[in-house]
mmCIF file of C-alpha atoms and ligand atoms in Angstrom:
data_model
loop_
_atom_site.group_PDB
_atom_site.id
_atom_site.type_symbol
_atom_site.label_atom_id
_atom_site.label_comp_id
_atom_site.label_asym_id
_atom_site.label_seq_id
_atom_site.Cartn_x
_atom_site.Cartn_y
_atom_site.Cartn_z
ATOM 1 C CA UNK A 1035 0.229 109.227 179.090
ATOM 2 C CA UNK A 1036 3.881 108.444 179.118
ATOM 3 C CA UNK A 1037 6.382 110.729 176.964
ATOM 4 C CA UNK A 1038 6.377 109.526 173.349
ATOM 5 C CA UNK A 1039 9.434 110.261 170.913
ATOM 6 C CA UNK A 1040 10.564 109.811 167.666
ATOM 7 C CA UNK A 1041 13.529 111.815 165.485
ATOM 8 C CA UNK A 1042 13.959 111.907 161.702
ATOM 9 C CA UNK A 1043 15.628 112.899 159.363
ATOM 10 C CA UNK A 1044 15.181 114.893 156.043
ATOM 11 C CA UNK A 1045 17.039 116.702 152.874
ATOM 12 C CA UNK A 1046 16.451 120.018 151.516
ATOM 13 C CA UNK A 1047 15.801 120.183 147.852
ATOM 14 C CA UNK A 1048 16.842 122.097 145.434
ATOM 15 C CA UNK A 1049 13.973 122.851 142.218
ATOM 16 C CA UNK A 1050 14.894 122.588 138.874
ATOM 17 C CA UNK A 1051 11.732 123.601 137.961
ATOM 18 C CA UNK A 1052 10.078 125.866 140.540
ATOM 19 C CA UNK A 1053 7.333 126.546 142.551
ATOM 20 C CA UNK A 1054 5.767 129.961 142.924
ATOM 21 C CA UNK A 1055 2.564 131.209 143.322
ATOM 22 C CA UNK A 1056 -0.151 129.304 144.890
ATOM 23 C CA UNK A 1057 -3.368 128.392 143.258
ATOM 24 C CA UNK A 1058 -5.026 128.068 147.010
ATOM 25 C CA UNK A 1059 -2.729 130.102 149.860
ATOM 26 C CA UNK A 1060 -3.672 128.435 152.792
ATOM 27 C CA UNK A 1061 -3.373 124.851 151.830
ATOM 28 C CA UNK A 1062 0.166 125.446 150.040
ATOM 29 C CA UNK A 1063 -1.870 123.636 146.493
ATOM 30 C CA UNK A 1064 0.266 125.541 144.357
ATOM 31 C CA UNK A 1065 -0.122 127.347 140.512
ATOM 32 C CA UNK A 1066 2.118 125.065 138.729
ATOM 33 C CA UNK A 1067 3.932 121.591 139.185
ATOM 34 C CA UNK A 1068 7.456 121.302 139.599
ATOM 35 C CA UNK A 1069 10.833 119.281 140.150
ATOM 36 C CA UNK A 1070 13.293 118.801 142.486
ATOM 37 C CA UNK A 1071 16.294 116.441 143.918
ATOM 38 C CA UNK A 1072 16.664 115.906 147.348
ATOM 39 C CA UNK A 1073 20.251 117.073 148.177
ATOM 40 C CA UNK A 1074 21.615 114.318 150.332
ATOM 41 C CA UNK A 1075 24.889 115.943 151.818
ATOM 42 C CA UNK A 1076 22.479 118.436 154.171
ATOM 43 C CA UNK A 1077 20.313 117.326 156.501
ATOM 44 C CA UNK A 1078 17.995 118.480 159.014
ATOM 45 C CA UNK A 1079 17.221 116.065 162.027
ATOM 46 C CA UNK A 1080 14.519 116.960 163.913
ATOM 47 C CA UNK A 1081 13.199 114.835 167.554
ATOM 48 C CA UNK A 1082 9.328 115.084 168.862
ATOM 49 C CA UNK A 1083 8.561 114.628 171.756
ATOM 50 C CA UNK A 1084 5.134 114.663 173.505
ATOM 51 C CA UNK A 1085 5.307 115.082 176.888
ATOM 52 C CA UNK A 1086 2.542 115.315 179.120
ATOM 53 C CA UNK A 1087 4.242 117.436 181.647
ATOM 54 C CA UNK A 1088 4.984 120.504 179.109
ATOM 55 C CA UNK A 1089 2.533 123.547 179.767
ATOM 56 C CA UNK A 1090 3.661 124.779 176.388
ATOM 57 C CA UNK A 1091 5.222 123.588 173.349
ATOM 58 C CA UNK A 1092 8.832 123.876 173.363
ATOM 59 C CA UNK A 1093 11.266 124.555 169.865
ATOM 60 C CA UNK A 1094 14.325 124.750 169.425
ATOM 61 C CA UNK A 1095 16.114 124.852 166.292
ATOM 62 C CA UNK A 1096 20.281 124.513 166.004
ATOM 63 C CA UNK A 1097 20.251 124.766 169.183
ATOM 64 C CA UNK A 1098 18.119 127.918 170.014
ATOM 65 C CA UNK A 1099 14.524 128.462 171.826
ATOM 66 C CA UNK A 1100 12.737 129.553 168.801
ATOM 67 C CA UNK A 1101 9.786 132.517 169.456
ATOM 68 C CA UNK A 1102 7.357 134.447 167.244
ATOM 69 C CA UNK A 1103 6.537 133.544 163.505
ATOM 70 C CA UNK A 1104 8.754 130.365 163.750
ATOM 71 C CA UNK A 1105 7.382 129.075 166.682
ATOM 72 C CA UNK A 1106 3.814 129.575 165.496
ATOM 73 C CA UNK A 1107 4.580 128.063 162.460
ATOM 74 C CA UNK A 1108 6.172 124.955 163.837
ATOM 75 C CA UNK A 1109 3.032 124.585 166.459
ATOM 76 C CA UNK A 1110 0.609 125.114 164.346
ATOM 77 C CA UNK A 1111 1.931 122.508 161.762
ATOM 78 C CA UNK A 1112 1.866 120.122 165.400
ATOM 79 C CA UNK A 1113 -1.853 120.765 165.691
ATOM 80 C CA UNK A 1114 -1.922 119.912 161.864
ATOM 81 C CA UNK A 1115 -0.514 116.324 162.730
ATOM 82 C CA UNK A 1116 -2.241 115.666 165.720
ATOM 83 C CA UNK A 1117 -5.662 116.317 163.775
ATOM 84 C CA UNK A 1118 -4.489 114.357 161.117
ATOM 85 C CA UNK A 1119 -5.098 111.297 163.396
ATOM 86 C CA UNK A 1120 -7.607 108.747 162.837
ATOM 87 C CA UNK A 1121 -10.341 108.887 165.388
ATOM 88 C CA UNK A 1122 -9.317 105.687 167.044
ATOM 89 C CA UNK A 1123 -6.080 107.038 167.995
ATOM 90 C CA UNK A 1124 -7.627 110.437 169.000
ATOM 91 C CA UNK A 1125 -9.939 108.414 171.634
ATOM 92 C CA UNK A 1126 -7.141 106.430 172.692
ATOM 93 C CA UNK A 1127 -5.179 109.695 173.924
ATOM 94 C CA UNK A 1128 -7.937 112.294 174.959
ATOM 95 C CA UNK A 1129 -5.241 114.671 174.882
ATOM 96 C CA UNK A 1130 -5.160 114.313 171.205
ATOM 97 C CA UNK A 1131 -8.415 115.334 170.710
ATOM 98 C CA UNK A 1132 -8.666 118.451 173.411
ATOM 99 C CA UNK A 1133 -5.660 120.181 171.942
ATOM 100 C CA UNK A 1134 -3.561 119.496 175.286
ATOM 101 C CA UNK A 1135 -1.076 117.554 173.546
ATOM 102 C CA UNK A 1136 2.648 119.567 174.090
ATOM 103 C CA UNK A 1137 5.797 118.562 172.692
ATOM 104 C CA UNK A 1138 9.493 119.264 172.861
ATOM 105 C CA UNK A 1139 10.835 119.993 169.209
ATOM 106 C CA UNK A 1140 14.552 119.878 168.770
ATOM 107 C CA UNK A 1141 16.063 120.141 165.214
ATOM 108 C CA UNK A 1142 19.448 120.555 163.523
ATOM 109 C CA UNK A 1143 20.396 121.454 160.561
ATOM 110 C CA UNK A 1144 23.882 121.074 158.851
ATOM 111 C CA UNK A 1145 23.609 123.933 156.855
ATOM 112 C CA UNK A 1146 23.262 127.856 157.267
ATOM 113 C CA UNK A 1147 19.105 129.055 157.518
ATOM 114 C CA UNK A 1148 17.464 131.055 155.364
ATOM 115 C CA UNK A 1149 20.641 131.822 152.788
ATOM 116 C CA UNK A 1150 17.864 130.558 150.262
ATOM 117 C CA UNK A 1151 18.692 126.457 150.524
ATOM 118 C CA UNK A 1152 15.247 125.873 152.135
ATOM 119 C CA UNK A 1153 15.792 124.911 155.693
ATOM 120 C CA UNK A 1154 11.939 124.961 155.740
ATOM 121 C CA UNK A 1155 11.349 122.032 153.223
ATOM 122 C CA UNK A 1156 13.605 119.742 155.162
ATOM 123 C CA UNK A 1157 12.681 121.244 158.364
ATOM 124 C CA UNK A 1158 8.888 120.903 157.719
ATOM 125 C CA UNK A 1159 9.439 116.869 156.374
ATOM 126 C CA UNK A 1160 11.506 115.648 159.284
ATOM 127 C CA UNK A 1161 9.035 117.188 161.689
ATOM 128 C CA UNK A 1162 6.394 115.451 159.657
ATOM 129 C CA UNK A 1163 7.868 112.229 159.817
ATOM 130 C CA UNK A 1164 8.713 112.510 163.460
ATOM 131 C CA UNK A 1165 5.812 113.937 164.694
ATOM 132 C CA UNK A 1166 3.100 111.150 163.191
ATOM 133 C CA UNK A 1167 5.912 108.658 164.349
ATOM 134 C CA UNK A 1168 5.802 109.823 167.723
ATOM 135 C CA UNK A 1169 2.104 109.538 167.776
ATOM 136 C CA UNK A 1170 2.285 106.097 166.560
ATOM 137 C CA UNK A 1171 0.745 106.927 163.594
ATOM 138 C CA UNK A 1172 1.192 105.051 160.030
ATOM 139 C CA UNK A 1173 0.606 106.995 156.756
ATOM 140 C CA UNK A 1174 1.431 106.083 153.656
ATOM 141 C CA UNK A 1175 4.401 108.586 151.543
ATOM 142 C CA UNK A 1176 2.216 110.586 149.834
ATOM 143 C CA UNK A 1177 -0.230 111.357 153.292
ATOM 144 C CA UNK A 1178 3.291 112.166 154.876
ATOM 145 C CA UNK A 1179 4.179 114.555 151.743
ATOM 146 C CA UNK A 1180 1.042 116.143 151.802
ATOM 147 C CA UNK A 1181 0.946 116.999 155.209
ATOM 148 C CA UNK A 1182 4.461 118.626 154.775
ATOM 149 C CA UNK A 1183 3.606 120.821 152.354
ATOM 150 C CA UNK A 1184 0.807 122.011 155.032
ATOM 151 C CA UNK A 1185 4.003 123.262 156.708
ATOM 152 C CA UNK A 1186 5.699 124.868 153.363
ATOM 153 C CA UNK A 1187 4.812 124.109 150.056
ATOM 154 C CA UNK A 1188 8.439 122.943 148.999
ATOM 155 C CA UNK A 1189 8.611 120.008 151.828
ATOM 156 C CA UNK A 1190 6.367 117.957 150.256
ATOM 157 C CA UNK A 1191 8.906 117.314 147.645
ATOM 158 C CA UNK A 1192 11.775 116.514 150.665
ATOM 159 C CA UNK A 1193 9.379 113.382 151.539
ATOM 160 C CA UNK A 1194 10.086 111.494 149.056
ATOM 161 C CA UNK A 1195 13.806 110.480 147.390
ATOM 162 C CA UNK A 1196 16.195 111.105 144.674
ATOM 163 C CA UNK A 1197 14.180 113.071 141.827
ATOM 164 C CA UNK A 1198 10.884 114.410 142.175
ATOM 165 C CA UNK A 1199 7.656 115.191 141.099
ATOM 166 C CA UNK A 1200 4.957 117.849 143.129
ATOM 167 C CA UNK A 1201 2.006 117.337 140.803
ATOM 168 C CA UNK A 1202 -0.592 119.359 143.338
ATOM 169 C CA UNK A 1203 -1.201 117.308 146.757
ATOM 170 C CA UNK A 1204 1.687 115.783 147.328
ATOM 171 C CA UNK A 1205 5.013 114.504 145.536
ATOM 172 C CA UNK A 1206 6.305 111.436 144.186
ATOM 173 C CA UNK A 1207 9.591 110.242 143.352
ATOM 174 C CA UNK A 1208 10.097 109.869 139.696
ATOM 175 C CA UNK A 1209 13.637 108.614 139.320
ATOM 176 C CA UNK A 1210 16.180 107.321 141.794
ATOM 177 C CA UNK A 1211 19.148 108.792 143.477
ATOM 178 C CA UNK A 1212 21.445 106.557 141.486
ATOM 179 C CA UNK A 1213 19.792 107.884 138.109
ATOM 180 C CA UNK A 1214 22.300 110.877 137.316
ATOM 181 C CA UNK A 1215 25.213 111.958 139.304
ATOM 182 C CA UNK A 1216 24.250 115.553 139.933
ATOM 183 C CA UNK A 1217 25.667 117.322 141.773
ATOM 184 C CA UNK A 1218 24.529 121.223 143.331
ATOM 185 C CA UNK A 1219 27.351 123.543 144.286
ATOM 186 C CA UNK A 1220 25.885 126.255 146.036
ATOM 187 C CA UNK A 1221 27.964 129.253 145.841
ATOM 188 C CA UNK A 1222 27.048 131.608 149.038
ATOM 189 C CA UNK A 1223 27.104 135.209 148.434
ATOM 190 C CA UNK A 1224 25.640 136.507 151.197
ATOM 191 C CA UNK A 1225 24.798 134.730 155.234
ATOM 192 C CA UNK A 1226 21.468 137.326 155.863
ATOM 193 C CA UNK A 1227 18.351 136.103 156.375
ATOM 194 C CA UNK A 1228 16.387 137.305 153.421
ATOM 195 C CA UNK A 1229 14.237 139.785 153.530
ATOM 196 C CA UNK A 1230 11.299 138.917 152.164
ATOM 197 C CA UNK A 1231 10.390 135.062 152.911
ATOM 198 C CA UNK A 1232 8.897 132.832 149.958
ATOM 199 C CA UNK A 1233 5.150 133.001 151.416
ATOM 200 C CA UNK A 1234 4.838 136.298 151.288
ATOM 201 C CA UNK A 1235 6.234 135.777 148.080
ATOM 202 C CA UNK A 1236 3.912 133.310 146.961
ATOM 203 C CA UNK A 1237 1.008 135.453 147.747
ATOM 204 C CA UNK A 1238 2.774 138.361 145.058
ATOM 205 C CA UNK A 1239 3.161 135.868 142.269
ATOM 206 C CA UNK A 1240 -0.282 136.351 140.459
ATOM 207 C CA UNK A 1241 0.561 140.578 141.068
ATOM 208 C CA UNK A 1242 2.945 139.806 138.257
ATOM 209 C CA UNK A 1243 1.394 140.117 134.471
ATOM 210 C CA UNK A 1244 4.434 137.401 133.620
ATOM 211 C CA UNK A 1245 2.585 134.881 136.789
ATOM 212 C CA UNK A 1246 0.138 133.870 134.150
ATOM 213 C CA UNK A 1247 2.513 133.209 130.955
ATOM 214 C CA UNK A 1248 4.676 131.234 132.971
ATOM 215 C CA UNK A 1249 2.078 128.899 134.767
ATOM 216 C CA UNK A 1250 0.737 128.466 131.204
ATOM 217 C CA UNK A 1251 4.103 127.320 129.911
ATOM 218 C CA UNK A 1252 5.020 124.878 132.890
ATOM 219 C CA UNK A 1253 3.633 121.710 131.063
ATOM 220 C CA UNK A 1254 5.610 122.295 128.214
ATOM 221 C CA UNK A 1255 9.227 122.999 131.103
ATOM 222 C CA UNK A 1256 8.038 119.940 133.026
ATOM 223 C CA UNK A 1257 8.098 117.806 129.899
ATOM 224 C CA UNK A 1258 11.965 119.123 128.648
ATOM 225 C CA UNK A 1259 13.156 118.566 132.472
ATOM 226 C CA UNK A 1260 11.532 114.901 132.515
ATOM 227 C CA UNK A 1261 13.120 113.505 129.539
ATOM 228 C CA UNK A 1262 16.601 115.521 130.504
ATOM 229 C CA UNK A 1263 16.190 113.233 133.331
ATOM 230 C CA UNK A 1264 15.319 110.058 131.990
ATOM 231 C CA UNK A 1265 17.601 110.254 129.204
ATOM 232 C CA UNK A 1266 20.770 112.550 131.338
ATOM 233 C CA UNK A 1267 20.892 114.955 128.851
ATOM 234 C CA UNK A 1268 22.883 117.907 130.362
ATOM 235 C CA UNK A 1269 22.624 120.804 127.579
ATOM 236 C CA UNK A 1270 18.638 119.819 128.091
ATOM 237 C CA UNK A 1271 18.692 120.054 131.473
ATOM 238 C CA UNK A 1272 20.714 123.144 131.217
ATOM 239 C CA UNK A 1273 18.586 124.879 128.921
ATOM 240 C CA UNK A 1274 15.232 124.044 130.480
ATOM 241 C CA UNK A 1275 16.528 124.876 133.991
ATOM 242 C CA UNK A 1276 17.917 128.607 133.594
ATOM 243 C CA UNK A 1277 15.160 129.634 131.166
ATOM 244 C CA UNK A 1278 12.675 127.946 134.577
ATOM 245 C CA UNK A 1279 15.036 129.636 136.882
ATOM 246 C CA UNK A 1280 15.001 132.837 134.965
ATOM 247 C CA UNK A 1281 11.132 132.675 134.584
ATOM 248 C CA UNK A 1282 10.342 132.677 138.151
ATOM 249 C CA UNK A 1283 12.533 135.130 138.910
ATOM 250 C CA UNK A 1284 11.057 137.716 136.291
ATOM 251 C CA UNK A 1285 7.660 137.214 137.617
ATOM 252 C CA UNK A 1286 9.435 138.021 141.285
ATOM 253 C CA UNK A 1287 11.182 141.026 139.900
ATOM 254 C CA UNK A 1288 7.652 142.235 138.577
ATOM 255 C CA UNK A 1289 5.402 141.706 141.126
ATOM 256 C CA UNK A 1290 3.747 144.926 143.128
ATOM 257 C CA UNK A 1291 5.974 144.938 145.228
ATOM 258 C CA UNK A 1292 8.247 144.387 143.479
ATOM 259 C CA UNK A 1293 10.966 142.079 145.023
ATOM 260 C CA UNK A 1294 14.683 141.307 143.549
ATOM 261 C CA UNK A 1295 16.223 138.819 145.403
ATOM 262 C CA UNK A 1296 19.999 139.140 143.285
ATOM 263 C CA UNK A 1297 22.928 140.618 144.124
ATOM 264 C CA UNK A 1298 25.593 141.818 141.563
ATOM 265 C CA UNK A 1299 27.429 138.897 142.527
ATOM 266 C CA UNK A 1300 24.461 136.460 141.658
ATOM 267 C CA UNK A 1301 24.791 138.075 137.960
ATOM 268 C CA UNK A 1302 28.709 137.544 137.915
ATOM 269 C CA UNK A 1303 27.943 133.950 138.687
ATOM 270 C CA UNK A 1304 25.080 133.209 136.369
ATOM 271 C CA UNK A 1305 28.088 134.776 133.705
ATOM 272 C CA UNK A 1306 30.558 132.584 134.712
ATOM 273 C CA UNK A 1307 28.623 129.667 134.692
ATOM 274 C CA UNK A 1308 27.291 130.414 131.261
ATOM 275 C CA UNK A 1309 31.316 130.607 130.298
ATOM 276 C CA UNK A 1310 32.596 127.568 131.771
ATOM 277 C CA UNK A 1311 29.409 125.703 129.787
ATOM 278 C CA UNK A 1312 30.530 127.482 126.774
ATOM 279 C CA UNK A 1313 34.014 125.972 127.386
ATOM 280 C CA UNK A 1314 32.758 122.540 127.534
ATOM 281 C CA UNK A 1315 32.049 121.606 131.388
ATOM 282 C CA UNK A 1316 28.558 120.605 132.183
ATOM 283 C CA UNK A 1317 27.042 123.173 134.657
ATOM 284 C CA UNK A 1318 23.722 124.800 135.041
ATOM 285 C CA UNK A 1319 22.698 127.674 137.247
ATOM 286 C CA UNK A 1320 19.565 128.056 139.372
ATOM 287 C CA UNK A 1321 18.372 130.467 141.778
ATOM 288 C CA UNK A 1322 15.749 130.247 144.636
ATOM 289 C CA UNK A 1323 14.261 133.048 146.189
ATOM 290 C CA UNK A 1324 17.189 134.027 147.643
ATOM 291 C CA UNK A 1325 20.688 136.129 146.432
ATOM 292 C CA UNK A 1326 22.862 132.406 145.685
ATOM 293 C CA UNK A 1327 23.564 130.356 142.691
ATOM 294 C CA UNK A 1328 23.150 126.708 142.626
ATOM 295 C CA UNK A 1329 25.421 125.643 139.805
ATOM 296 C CA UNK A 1330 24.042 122.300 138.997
ATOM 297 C CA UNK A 1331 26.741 120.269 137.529
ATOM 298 C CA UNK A 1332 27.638 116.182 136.627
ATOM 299 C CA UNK A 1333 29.939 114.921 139.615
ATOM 300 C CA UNK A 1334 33.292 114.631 136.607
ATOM 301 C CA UNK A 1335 32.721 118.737 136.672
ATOM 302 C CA UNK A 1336 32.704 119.217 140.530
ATOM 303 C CA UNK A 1337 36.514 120.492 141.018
ATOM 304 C CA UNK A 1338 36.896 122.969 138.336
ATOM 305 C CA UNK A 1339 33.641 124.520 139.054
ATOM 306 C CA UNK A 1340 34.379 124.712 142.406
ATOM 307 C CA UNK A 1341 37.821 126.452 141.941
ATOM 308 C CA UNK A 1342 35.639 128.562 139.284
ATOM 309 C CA UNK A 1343 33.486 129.519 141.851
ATOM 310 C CA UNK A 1344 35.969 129.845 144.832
ATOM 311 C CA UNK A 1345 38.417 132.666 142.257
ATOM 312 C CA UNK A 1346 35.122 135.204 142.130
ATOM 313 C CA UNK A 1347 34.968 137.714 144.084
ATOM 314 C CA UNK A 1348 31.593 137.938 146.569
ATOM 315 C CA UNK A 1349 31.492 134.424 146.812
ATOM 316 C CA UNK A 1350 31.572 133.593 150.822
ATOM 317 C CA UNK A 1351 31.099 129.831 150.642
ATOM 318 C CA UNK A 1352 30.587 127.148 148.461
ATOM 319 C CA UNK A 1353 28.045 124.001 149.947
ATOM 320 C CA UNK A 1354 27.798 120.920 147.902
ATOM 321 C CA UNK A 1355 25.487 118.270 147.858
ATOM 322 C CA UNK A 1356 24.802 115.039 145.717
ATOM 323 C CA UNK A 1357 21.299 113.447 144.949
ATOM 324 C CA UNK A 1358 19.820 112.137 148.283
ATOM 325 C CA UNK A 1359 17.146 109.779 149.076
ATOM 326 C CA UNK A 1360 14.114 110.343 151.146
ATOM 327 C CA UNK A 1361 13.243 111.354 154.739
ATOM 328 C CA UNK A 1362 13.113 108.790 157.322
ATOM 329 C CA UNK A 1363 12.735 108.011 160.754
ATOM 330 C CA UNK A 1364 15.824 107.195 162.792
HETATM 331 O O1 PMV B 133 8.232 125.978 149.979
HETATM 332 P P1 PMV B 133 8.480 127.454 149.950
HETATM 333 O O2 PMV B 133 7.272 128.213 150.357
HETATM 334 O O3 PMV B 133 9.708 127.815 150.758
HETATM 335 O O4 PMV B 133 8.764 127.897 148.439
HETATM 336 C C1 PMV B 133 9.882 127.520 147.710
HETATM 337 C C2 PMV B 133 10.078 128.419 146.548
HETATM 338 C C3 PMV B 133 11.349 128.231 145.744
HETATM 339 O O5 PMV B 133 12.373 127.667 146.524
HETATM 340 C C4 PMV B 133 11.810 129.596 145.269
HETATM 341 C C5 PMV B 133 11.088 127.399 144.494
HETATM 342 C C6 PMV B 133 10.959 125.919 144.730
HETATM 343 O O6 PMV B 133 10.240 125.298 143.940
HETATM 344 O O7 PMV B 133 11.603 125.366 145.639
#
C-alpha cells in the first residue's frame, strides 16, 4: 500500500441553542436538539495520512506531538473511520480490516484551544472529512456528520454550513450563510484550558434536578430560535438565546459536582451586553462551557461592540467570526 493523503478543512460553531447532556454517552446521541452557525473566520485544517511505514499513529496538533487523552481520542475516532468502511474497501486494503492501518495527523487551528470556542467540533469534522477522503471513501453529509459527532457531540453540527440543525444522528443545514449577517465577537477573559472538559460535563447534566425541565422545554427554544432565523428577528433571537444560554448553564451550576464555568468578568459582560441592547444596538450574549462571552451581534453593530468590549476590564482578547459554510476537503 502506497501512502494515501487528504487535508480538510472545518469551522467551529458556536450554539445558540445548546447541547448538554447526552441521552446515550458513548455514541454522543444527545438529550435535546440544538442550533448552531458555523463561524467562518476560524478554521481548523487538519491532513491524514496513512502510511504504511508508521509503527504508530502519529498527532500533532498546532504544531505539537500530541500524547495521552488527546491522542487516544484522535486514534480512536481513526479506528472509528476505518470501520466505517464498506467491506469492499476493507478487502481491498487488508490493513483496513486487521487494525494495522497508521496515519500521520497534522492539524492547525487559527484560534486559541480549549478557551471554550470548541476546537474539538472543528477539529473532530476536518479529521472526519480527511480521514474517509484519504481512504477513498464517499459518504454522503449526514454519514460524514454523524461520524463526527462519534468524535464530540458538537462536530456534527461543523459538517454541515451556515445555520444548523443537530436533530439526534447527525445535523443538517437549515439556512444559508448568506441568510443573516451575524456576527460572534468572542470576548476572551481568560487563555487556561478549562478545567473541567464538556464530556465529563455531559455525563453531570442529568445530576442536575433543572437537566429535566430544560430538555422538556427545548422544543418550545428550538421553535423561537427557528423563526428568529427565518424571519432575522434580533430581539427574538436575543431573547431565546440568553434565556438557552442561561438554562444550560444553571443545570451546570447545579449538577453534583457542581461546576461554574464564569468568571466575574463573564457577569460584567453579560451586563454590558444587556446595556448596550437596552441602548438600541443589536447584541446577544452566549456562553459555552467555558469562562467567555460570545456577544452575538448583526455585522452594522460590530465596531461599537467591539470598542464596548475592548473598554472592560478582564477582557484579554476579542475573536470575531461571521457565518461560515461547511467543511470540505482541500
Ligand atoms: O461537543 P462537546 O462535547 O464539546 O459539547 C459542546 C457543549 C457546548 O459547547 C457547551 C454547547 C454546544 O451545543 O455547543
Amino acid at each position: 500500500m502506497q501512502t494515501q493523503k487528504a487535508t480538510a478543512i472545518a469551522f467551529p460553531n458556536i450554539a445558540l441553542i445548546k447541547y448538554w447532556g447526552n441521552r446515550d454517552q458513548a455514541l454522543r446521541l444527545p438529550s435535546n436538539e440544538s442550533i448552531s452557525f458555523n463561524l467562518g473566520d476560524l478554521r481548523t485544517t487538519t491532513s491524514v495520512e496513512f502510511d504504511p511505514r508508521l509503527t504508530r499513529d502519529e498527532v500533532s496538533i498546532d504544531g505539537h506531538a500530541v500524547a495521552n487523552h488527546a491522542y487516544e481520542r484522535v486514534v480512536h475516532h481513526l479506528d472509528r473511520v476505518a470501520d466505517s468502511a464498506p467491506a469492499a474497501l476493507k478487502h481491498s486494503m487488508p490493513a483496513l480490516l486487521d487494525g494495522r492501518l497508521r496515519a500521520r495527523v497534522v492539524s492547525n487551528n487559527t484560534f486559541p484551544m480549549g478557551v471554550g470556542i470548541a476546537s474539538s467540533a472543528s477539529g473532530f469534522a476536518a479529521l472526519t472529512l480527511a480521514a474517509c477522503a484519504a481512504l477513498g471513501m464517499v459518504k454522503t453529509e449526514a454519514e460524514l456528520s454523524g461520524l463526527a459527532r462519534l468524535g464530540s457531540g458538537s462536530a456534527c453540527r461543523s459538517v454541515p454550513g451556515g445555520f444548523v440543525l443537530w436533530r439526534d444522528a447527525y445535523a443538517v443545514s437549515i439556512a444559508p450563510p448568506r441568510q443573516w449577517n451575524l456576527v460572534d465577537i468572542i470576548a476572551i477573559v481568560a487563555g487556561k484550558h478549562k478545567t473541567v472538559g464538556s464530556t465529563e460535563g455531559h455525563a453531570l447534566a442529568d445530576t442536575s434536578p433543572l437537566q429535566i425541565a430544560r430538555v422538556n422545554d427545548t422544543a418550545r427554544r428550538l421553535n423561537l430560535c427557528e423563526q428568529a432565523i427565518a424571519h432575522c428577528d434580533f430581539e427574538l433571537l436575543a431573547s431565546v438565546i440568553e434565556q438557552d444560554a442561561l438554562m444550560m448553564h444553571a443545570v451546570i451550576m447545579t449538577s453534583q459536582p457542581s461546576i461554574i464555568y464564569w468568571v466575574p468578568a463573564t457577569f460584567s459582560i453579560i451586563e454590558a451586553v444587556r446595556e448596550l441592547r437596552r441602548s438600541g444596538v443589536p447584541v446577544a450574549f452566549t456562553i459555552d462551557a467555558g469562562p467567555n462571552v460570545h456577544c452575538i451581534c448583526e455585522a452594522h453593530a460590530l465596531k461599537q461592540v467591539k470598542q464596548a468590549l475592548w473598554q472592560m476590564d478582564g477582557v484579554r482578547d476579542v475573536i470575531q467570526s461571521d457565518v461560515g459554510g461547511p467543511a470540505y476537503v482541500v
